[in-house]
């Protein structure tokens, strides 16, 4: 079992607001995750005897009231039965708990069952369900009674809530969450002050990595400079299914609509050595300090001189033709000049982005998500909710984070050490790096200018989208989006992706934008790292580096031959 503190996510909020969000909604809303202590109907009833002995046995829904407490190990069910409804003053039969995938309700399976013979008005029963972990489900309780000549199974309780049982790697425990109903009700404003779409995060930073890697020698790599740690992250993503839309008819005014929602669970681990390599390859200042070209007293942080991941100028249209991330790093580190590479190429080549894409792919492989036809589109939407949940600013700069650095910022946001996870360049680079492996569509970066000045967005080329949703909402109900929109280029139709907030708006226009340009695109890329990795692209001392040159730059060997920043204060004093 888990306690309530374990269930509370480390990071969850309702929206990351753009200037338009702020104007439309006022202060940002914080959403909490409800505990999973009780599911009950609101009915109350009397156990007083009826005035007359019934001539027919009533339905169970008329004579039984139910409340339930849930944990991952057991369900404690309290039944209040009007026993006077039964000739034998008892209710006997088989109590069953069924589960069905969130968006496939007809596919029920039995999670647990128990024989009962209730002779008291109130009795408690404990069921031990064997949940299928990793996807959202709906539950139903039934009783197959022995009180009639022919056994008859009837439902007694169907919770409105969605149940999500899953393994939480950050807490190293299995848990079950109570989430809202699959479809918002007609009174719900599912896109504004308390949006239905969101991602809950849990983080941990274990001293020992779960991967087969040596510990980082802290006297060789200054932790204040390289800012490394092992990170375990669990995310529960709630995203809309735009193929499954409920119409709320209203004779007095226009009909309203709400999509059904589904859930995806992601567990991912990041090794401290991956952060060290990411910082060394990306930070120009780090390389210049290591080789003595830059005074450490001048450079205040790794982003001082900008990044080898190009912040958006002089990008080649086809990112695959730009120099590799390692080549860009090596130029900056060893030649006295500055190397540049493409953010899509840099982020897409990191092992962590492929592991994240694989984790998301595994999360989508479930009997609920498999009911969707436009799977690629909905993967793209879920990825937007996942990346955009943490707060990003609209500011641009000369340093574009790697995905490792952005996850590290997410961890620090959850710990209260940072207010922002980065800017639009960082969010777009992370989205693109994961999408390259997750989606069949070619991934791009889009320069937008408008009311917010220069802004970076993602872009998906020739993405197949569900048509009906754009007919229902020619203008998206979120204040973060406007009209249905995309733009054509010589390499295909582009659907821009706003990665700095979680609003699921792919296929609609950013209302702050005026001019859009596809600056670069990438269809695929290979993993590139000098950290030995195994077949699952995990750091592994017995693995093989995915390298392009023979120079040995395994980080736990590199410092023995080359200068690294072992103590930034000593560097500054020298």
XYZ file of C-alpha atoms in Angstrom:
574
model
C 0.000 0.000 0.000
C 0.974 3.612 -0.228
C 0.399 6.446 2.159
C -1.202 9.734 1.198
C 2.131 11.562 0.977
C 3.357 9.090 -1.619
C 0.243 9.658 -3.721
C 0.651 13.413 -3.887
C 2.638 14.330 -7.015
C 5.732 16.501 -6.734
C 4.658 18.719 -9.583
C 1.171 19.384 -10.902
C -0.486 22.557 -12.041
C -3.354 23.328 -14.292
C -1.750 25.381 -17.008
C 1.390 27.176 -18.040
C -0.041 30.521 -19.023
C 0.929 32.577 -22.019
C 0.237 36.293 -21.947
C -3.100 35.436 -23.549
C -3.781 32.935 -20.774
C -3.014 35.545 -18.159
C -5.335 38.081 -19.721
C -8.128 35.584 -20.202
C -7.895 33.749 -16.915
C -6.072 35.881 -14.370
C -3.786 34.057 -11.962
C -2.632 30.533 -12.814
C -4.590 27.706 -11.304
C -2.962 24.960 -9.289
C -4.567 21.533 -9.536
C -4.151 18.952 -6.790
C -4.483 15.239 -7.142
C -7.296 13.850 -5.090
C -6.433 11.030 -2.767
C -7.762 7.585 -3.463
C -9.460 6.964 -0.163
C -13.137 6.601 -0.978
C -15.517 6.018 -3.793
C -19.130 6.164 -2.797
C -22.504 7.103 -4.123
C -24.266 10.036 -2.498
C -27.444 8.164 -1.762
C -28.652 7.595 1.752
C -31.438 5.324 2.793
C -33.312 3.781 5.661
C -33.089 0.265 6.938
C -36.569 0.502 8.489
C -38.861 -2.376 7.527
C -41.373 -1.833 4.790
C -44.990 -1.613 5.759
C -45.806 -4.705 3.795
C -43.855 -7.817 2.955
C -42.918 -7.544 -0.721
C -44.357 -10.030 -3.114
C -41.406 -9.679 -5.514
C -37.698 -9.476 -4.796
C -36.609 -5.908 -5.650
C -33.671 -5.136 -7.857
C -30.363 -4.891 -6.052
C -30.002 -1.241 -7.015
C -33.198 -0.568 -5.018
C -32.233 -2.503 -1.910
C -28.424 -2.137 -1.652
C -26.308 0.930 -0.924
C -22.555 0.806 -1.444
C -19.438 2.655 -0.370
C -15.868 1.584 -1.130
C -12.300 2.298 -0.053
C -9.579 1.562 -2.586
C -5.883 0.765 -2.415
C -3.615 -1.126 -4.788
C -3.901 -4.242 -2.590
C -7.556 -4.335 -1.645
C -11.019 -2.873 -1.979
C -13.060 -2.637 1.202
C -16.742 -2.597 0.322
C -19.531 -1.693 2.706
C -22.993 -2.967 1.787
C -26.122 -1.560 3.404
C -28.946 -3.942 2.581
C -32.667 -3.592 3.225
C -32.972 -7.194 4.337
C -36.718 -6.900 4.781
C -36.915 -6.867 1.000
C -35.941 -10.534 1.027
C -38.136 -13.349 2.251
C -35.244 -15.088 4.002
C -33.967 -11.858 5.600
C -30.600 -12.400 3.961
C -28.740 -11.605 0.785
C -26.570 -14.400 -0.513
C -24.602 -14.960 -3.677
C -21.316 -13.952 -5.298
C -19.930 -10.422 -5.075
C -17.766 -9.533 -8.107
C -15.564 -6.620 -9.121
C -15.202 -6.036 -12.865
C -12.778 -3.811 -14.702
C -12.975 -2.460 -18.257
C -10.486 -0.344 -20.227
C -11.345 3.335 -20.028
C -12.465 3.687 -23.649
C -13.517 0.074 -24.209
C -16.212 -0.475 -21.589
C -17.652 -3.648 -23.137
C -14.381 -5.505 -22.584
C -14.929 -6.445 -18.937
C -12.758 -8.797 -16.898
C -13.217 -10.029 -13.326
C -10.681 -8.533 -10.889
C -11.982 -10.247 -7.752
C -14.973 -12.147 -6.359
C -16.223 -13.388 -3.008
C -19.143 -15.498 -1.791
C -21.411 -13.625 0.619
C -24.357 -14.396 2.876
C -25.394 -11.123 4.466
C -27.770 -11.389 7.410
C -26.973 -7.999 8.960
C -28.138 -4.660 7.616
C -24.535 -3.438 7.263
C -21.612 -5.678 6.408
C -18.085 -5.111 5.153
C -16.245 -7.187 2.569
C -12.625 -7.117 1.455
C -11.731 -7.941 -2.144
C -8.169 -8.389 -3.365
C -8.139 -7.244 -6.996
C -5.375 -8.154 -9.395
C -5.220 -4.962 -11.455
C -3.736 -4.839 -14.913
C -1.308 -1.955 -14.359
C -0.526 0.967 -16.621
C -3.801 2.252 -18.070
C -7.062 3.877 -17.017
C -9.998 1.637 -16.144
C -13.633 1.741 -15.099
C -14.982 -0.512 -12.379
C -18.329 -2.153 -11.732
C -19.523 -4.162 -8.739
C -22.160 -6.853 -9.170
C -23.841 -9.545 -7.135
C -25.000 -12.839 -8.561
C -27.761 -13.672 -6.109
C -28.968 -17.009 -4.811
C -32.224 -15.438 -3.638
C -34.223 -16.438 -6.693
C -34.843 -19.728 -8.411
C -32.480 -18.775 -11.212
C -29.160 -17.132 -10.344
C -29.209 -13.554 -11.560
C -26.231 -11.173 -11.715
C -27.052 -7.489 -11.252
C -24.889 -4.370 -10.966
C -24.935 -2.721 -7.542
C -22.369 0.065 -7.955
C -20.552 1.680 -10.866
C -18.246 4.514 -9.760
C -18.177 7.593 -11.987
C -14.477 8.050 -11.297
C -11.723 6.675 -13.478
C -9.310 4.331 -11.738
C -5.628 4.368 -12.749
C -3.498 1.558 -11.247
C 0.205 1.846 -12.098
C 3.774 1.382 -10.966
C 5.338 4.595 -9.685
C 9.099 4.273 -10.185
C 9.859 7.541 -8.382
C 8.215 6.105 -5.243
C 9.123 2.488 -6.072
C 5.601 1.286 -5.375
C 2.424 0.222 -7.087
C -0.474 2.596 -6.509
C -3.977 3.372 -7.679
C -5.277 6.861 -8.348
C -8.857 8.051 -8.407
C -9.262 10.380 -11.356
C -12.317 12.307 -12.635
C -14.893 10.802 -14.986
C -13.671 10.145 -18.499
C -15.814 12.908 -20.015
C -16.245 16.334 -18.379
C -19.844 17.204 -17.557
C -21.705 19.924 -19.445
C -21.009 22.472 -16.720
C -17.273 21.877 -16.788
C -14.985 24.395 -18.448
C -12.477 21.751 -19.479
C -9.963 24.137 -21.093
C -9.774 27.132 -18.768
C -9.532 27.711 -15.017
C -9.260 24.027 -14.048
C -8.349 22.198 -17.243
C -9.014 18.503 -17.608
C -5.729 18.006 -19.450
C -2.672 17.837 -17.216
C 0.351 15.797 -16.165
C 1.153 14.803 -12.585
C 4.848 14.306 -11.837
C 6.756 12.479 -9.106
C 10.549 12.811 -8.834
C 13.329 11.133 -6.886
C 17.089 11.585 -6.895
C 18.640 8.358 -5.612
C 22.271 8.344 -4.564
C 22.881 5.122 -6.448
C 21.986 4.868 -10.119
C 19.846 1.915 -11.136
C 22.024 1.578 -14.224
C 25.260 -0.360 -14.346
C 27.543 2.673 -14.086
C 30.237 3.750 -11.607
C 29.531 6.523 -9.130
C 30.590 9.993 -10.247
C 33.784 11.055 -8.427
C 32.726 14.374 -6.923
C 36.351 15.477 -6.523
C 36.768 15.251 -10.318
C 33.464 16.715 -11.580
C 32.292 19.787 -9.684
C 28.625 19.215 -8.896
C 27.882 22.941 -8.661
C 29.077 23.441 -12.241
C 27.918 20.314 -14.064
C 24.768 20.187 -11.887
C 24.462 16.403 -12.104
C 22.290 13.922 -10.229
C 20.486 10.652 -10.810
C 16.803 11.304 -11.502
C 13.811 8.964 -11.478
C 10.615 10.468 -12.853
C 7.051 9.173 -13.034
C 4.385 11.016 -15.013
C 0.637 10.417 -15.333
C -0.582 12.214 -18.461
C -4.280 13.023 -18.945
C -5.029 13.955 -22.558
C -8.156 14.296 -24.745
C -9.440 11.780 -27.256
C -10.675 13.991 -30.092
C -12.403 11.035 -31.785
C -14.707 10.560 -28.805
C -16.735 13.745 -28.273
C -19.969 14.116 -26.301
C -22.610 16.587 -27.469
C -24.667 18.330 -24.784
C -27.810 19.421 -26.574
C -29.538 22.606 -25.457
C -32.747 23.885 -27.044
C -32.333 27.380 -25.632
C -28.789 27.980 -26.815
C -25.974 26.446 -28.819
C -24.972 22.866 -28.136
C -21.787 22.364 -26.136
C -19.185 19.637 -26.487
C -16.541 17.832 -24.458
C -14.003 15.183 -25.477
C -13.389 11.983 -23.586
C -10.009 11.759 -21.885
C -7.476 8.995 -21.560
C -4.357 8.460 -19.447
C -0.750 7.445 -20.116
C 1.849 6.484 -17.496
C 5.557 7.120 -18.054
C 8.486 6.004 -15.889
C 11.979 7.159 -16.853
C 15.427 7.239 -15.259
C 18.314 9.578 -16.021
C 21.892 8.785 -15.006
C 24.175 11.496 -13.597
C 26.772 10.652 -16.256
C 24.236 11.505 -18.961
C 23.827 14.983 -17.480
C 27.607 15.451 -17.336
C 28.000 14.499 -20.990
C 25.038 16.666 -22.003
C 26.490 19.726 -20.263
C 30.003 19.122 -21.611
C 28.784 18.660 -25.182
C 26.333 21.552 -25.105
C 27.941 24.276 -23.003
C 30.503 26.325 -24.930
C 31.757 27.924 -21.691
C 32.448 24.507 -20.140
C 34.722 23.453 -22.987
C 36.504 26.815 -23.063
C 37.167 26.693 -19.311
C 38.365 23.094 -19.513
C 40.920 23.927 -22.194
C 41.943 27.251 -20.608
C 40.542 29.593 -23.275
C 37.967 31.187 -20.957
C 38.497 32.488 -17.453
C 36.244 30.788 -14.944
C 36.033 34.087 -13.065
C 34.256 35.546 -16.103
C 31.834 32.699 -16.742
C 29.105 32.627 -14.125
C 27.370 29.436 -15.305
C 27.470 26.842 -18.114
C 25.138 28.947 -20.295
C 27.497 31.961 -20.189
C 28.766 31.687 -23.782
C 25.703 30.051 -25.273
C 25.198 26.480 -26.450
C 26.533 24.309 -29.226
C 22.857 23.526 -29.829
C 22.130 26.410 -32.180
C 19.559 28.809 -30.702
C 17.813 29.288 -34.029
C 20.065 31.239 -36.370
C 21.759 29.790 -39.445
C 19.941 26.478 -39.245
C 20.040 24.376 -42.360
C 16.557 23.522 -43.582
C 17.258 19.781 -43.529
C 18.729 19.195 -40.069
C 20.297 15.905 -41.112
C 22.853 17.838 -43.200
C 24.248 19.765 -40.219
C 27.295 18.614 -38.307
C 26.685 16.121 -35.534
C 26.387 17.127 -31.875
C 29.719 15.489 -31.104
C 31.436 17.288 -33.986
C 30.022 20.621 -32.808
C 31.261 19.940 -29.284
C 34.704 18.804 -30.472
C 35.166 21.998 -32.522
C 34.320 24.174 -29.531
C 36.393 22.089 -27.122
C 39.568 21.459 -29.100
C 39.990 23.929 -31.983
C 39.661 27.366 -30.420
C 36.569 28.165 -32.485
C 32.863 27.502 -31.922
C 30.914 24.606 -33.322
C 27.176 24.638 -33.860
C 24.610 21.939 -34.489
C 20.859 21.678 -34.886
C 18.662 21.451 -31.728
C 16.518 18.729 -33.342
C 19.618 16.746 -34.225
C 21.177 17.295 -30.792
C 18.101 16.350 -28.765
C 17.036 13.559 -31.089
C 20.445 11.882 -30.802
C 20.453 11.713 -26.999
C 19.668 8.239 -25.575
C 17.207 9.744 -23.079
C 14.883 10.974 -25.836
C 14.724 7.520 -27.412
C 14.048 5.978 -23.996
C 11.285 8.534 -23.393
C 9.757 7.796 -26.792
C 9.863 4.071 -26.054
C 8.313 4.621 -22.611
C 5.478 6.619 -24.178
C 5.003 4.002 -26.890
C 4.708 1.336 -24.200
C 2.229 3.528 -22.309
C 0.018 3.795 -25.395
C 0.049 0.041 -25.975
C -3.074 -0.699 -23.959
C -6.694 -1.750 -24.713
C -8.027 1.764 -24.106
C -5.696 3.718 -26.402
C -5.929 1.005 -29.032
C -9.544 2.017 -29.722
C -8.243 5.222 -31.362
C -7.895 5.400 -35.151
C -5.636 8.469 -35.464
C -3.023 7.136 -33.083
C -0.130 9.299 -34.342
C -2.127 12.471 -33.798
C -3.116 11.481 -30.277
C 0.452 10.512 -29.401
C 1.462 14.003 -30.548
C -1.311 15.541 -28.411
C -0.310 13.526 -25.320
C 3.329 14.527 -25.838
C 2.229 18.176 -25.952
C 0.450 17.795 -22.593
C 3.499 15.999 -21.152
C 6.190 18.469 -22.249
C 4.114 21.607 -21.714
C 2.934 20.887 -18.167
C 6.025 22.323 -16.487
C 6.317 26.114 -16.739
C 8.275 27.498 -19.685
C 8.750 31.165 -20.470
C 8.365 32.830 -23.867
C 11.862 34.290 -23.615
C 14.546 33.300 -26.112
C 18.265 33.204 -25.526
C 21.632 32.001 -26.735
C 21.504 28.675 -24.860
C 19.195 25.792 -25.851
C 18.972 23.002 -23.286
C 19.398 19.358 -24.053
C 16.565 17.088 -22.912
C 18.738 15.967 -19.971
C 19.153 19.568 -18.831
C 15.422 20.234 -19.182
C 14.510 17.156 -17.097
C 17.014 18.361 -14.502
C 15.198 21.700 -14.490
C 11.880 19.878 -14.057
C 13.338 18.175 -11.008
C 14.494 21.515 -9.591
C 11.090 23.097 -10.271
C 9.481 20.252 -8.300
C 11.947 20.852 -5.444
C 11.216 24.595 -5.391
C 14.684 25.498 -6.634
C 13.495 27.007 -9.935
C 10.378 28.819 -11.085
C 10.801 28.045 -14.787
C 11.898 24.928 -16.639
C 13.368 26.972 -19.493
C 12.083 28.847 -22.516
C 10.276 28.124 -25.762
C 13.493 26.945 -27.433
C 14.084 24.353 -24.705
C 10.484 23.100 -24.786
C 10.466 22.861 -28.589
C 13.834 21.077 -28.701
C 12.658 18.528 -26.131
C 9.332 17.958 -27.887
C 11.068 17.539 -31.230
C 13.776 15.241 -29.878
C 11.180 12.826 -28.471
C 8.754 13.153 -31.405
C 11.443 12.151 -33.915
C 11.417 8.666 -32.366
C 7.771 8.500 -31.279
C 5.991 9.682 -34.434
C 6.082 8.713 -38.085
C 5.701 12.377 -39.073
C 8.716 14.498 -39.905
C 9.379 16.935 -37.060
C 10.203 20.599 -37.499
C 10.917 23.851 -35.688
C 8.768 26.864 -36.561
C 9.756 30.503 -36.116
C 6.734 32.581 -35.135
C 6.526 36.353 -34.865
C 3.570 38.269 -33.515
C 2.245 39.870 -30.354
C 4.890 38.203 -28.199
C 7.824 39.034 -30.476
C 10.012 36.180 -31.705
C 8.857 32.768 -30.567
C 9.877 29.164 -31.280
C 7.328 26.394 -31.827
C 7.410 22.798 -32.931
C 5.945 21.593 -36.191
C 4.684 18.270 -37.517
C 4.679 17.665 -41.267
C 1.795 15.900 -43.007
C 0.234 14.720 -39.750
C -3.006 12.780 -40.215
C -5.658 14.406 -38.020
C -9.270 13.552 -37.115
C -11.534 15.783 -39.237
C -14.617 15.929 -37.017
C -12.936 17.736 -34.137
C -12.126 20.729 -36.345
C -15.721 20.881 -37.563
C -16.939 20.906 -33.952
C -14.402 23.504 -32.847
C -13.450 25.797 -35.752
C -12.018 27.883 -32.915
C -10.502 25.932 -30.064
C -12.148 26.644 -26.667
C -8.744 27.130 -25.040
C -7.550 30.754 -24.797
C -4.176 29.421 -25.944
C -5.482 28.734 -29.454
C -7.618 30.244 -32.159
C -8.842 29.087 -35.534
C -8.131 25.820 -37.317
C -4.870 26.372 -39.119
C -1.709 25.023 -40.685
C 0.578 26.220 -43.455
C 2.057 24.736 -46.594
C 5.733 24.450 -47.480
C 7.698 22.761 -50.228
C 8.267 19.780 -47.912
C 4.665 19.373 -46.736
C 1.789 20.753 -44.693
C 2.937 21.977 -41.266
C 0.850 21.728 -38.089
C 2.541 23.980 -35.517
C 2.907 22.658 -31.965
C 2.983 24.994 -28.974
C 5.250 23.127 -26.541
C 5.414 25.702 -23.744
C 1.990 24.873 -22.289
C -0.106 21.707 -22.020
C -3.162 22.867 -23.971
C -3.900 20.128 -26.590
C -4.131 22.475 -29.585
C -2.341 20.830 -32.521
C -4.204 21.887 -35.660
C -5.294 25.273 -34.312
C -3.463 28.572 -34.578
C -1.591 30.322 -31.794
C -3.641 33.534 -31.535
C -0.533 35.564 -30.714
C 1.121 34.637 -34.011
C 1.155 36.527 -37.299
C 4.021 35.161 -39.394
C 5.218 31.567 -39.410
C 8.248 29.962 -41.035
C 9.501 26.386 -40.999
C 13.140 26.945 -40.072
C 14.323 23.324 -39.989
C 13.034 19.754 -40.057
C 14.279 16.241 -39.341
C 12.741 12.883 -40.227
C 15.008 10.577 -38.218
C 18.335 10.361 -36.444
C 20.540 7.851 -34.672
C 21.635 7.820 -31.046
C 25.042 9.407 -30.441
C 26.860 9.150 -27.100
C 30.277 8.219 -25.781
C 28.710 6.712 -22.685
C 28.590 2.928 -23.165
C 24.959 1.861 -23.615
C 23.172 -1.463 -23.844
C 20.530 -2.649 -26.308
C 17.875 -0.653 -24.420
C 19.913 2.545 -24.871
C 20.598 2.633 -21.128
C 23.987 3.609 -19.674
C 25.900 0.412 -19.018
C 29.561 0.031 -18.106
C 29.597 -3.189 -20.121
C 27.848 -1.614 -23.102
C 29.173 0.034 -26.260
C 29.452 3.770 -26.974
C 27.386 4.931 -29.960
C 30.270 7.031 -31.213
C 31.394 8.365 -34.568
C 35.138 8.809 -33.942
C 37.796 6.670 -32.281
C 38.699 9.272 -29.647
C 37.791 7.817 -26.248
C 35.525 10.189 -24.342
C 33.856 7.848 -21.904
C 33.171 10.337 -19.108
C 34.319 8.085 -16.257
C 37.642 7.714 -18.070
C 37.938 11.138 -19.733
C 39.014 13.085 -16.639
C 42.052 10.819 -16.194
C 43.605 12.175 -19.420
C 41.971 15.575 -19.979
C 41.225 18.563 -17.795
C 37.693 18.872 -16.476
C 36.276 21.304 -13.926
C 36.925 19.552 -10.630
C 36.463 22.658 -8.463
C 34.991 25.763 -10.064
C 36.103 28.018 -7.204
C 39.720 26.910 -7.628
C 39.420 27.582 -11.364
C 38.127 31.056 -10.608
C 40.892 31.745 -8.118
C 43.687 30.552 -10.410
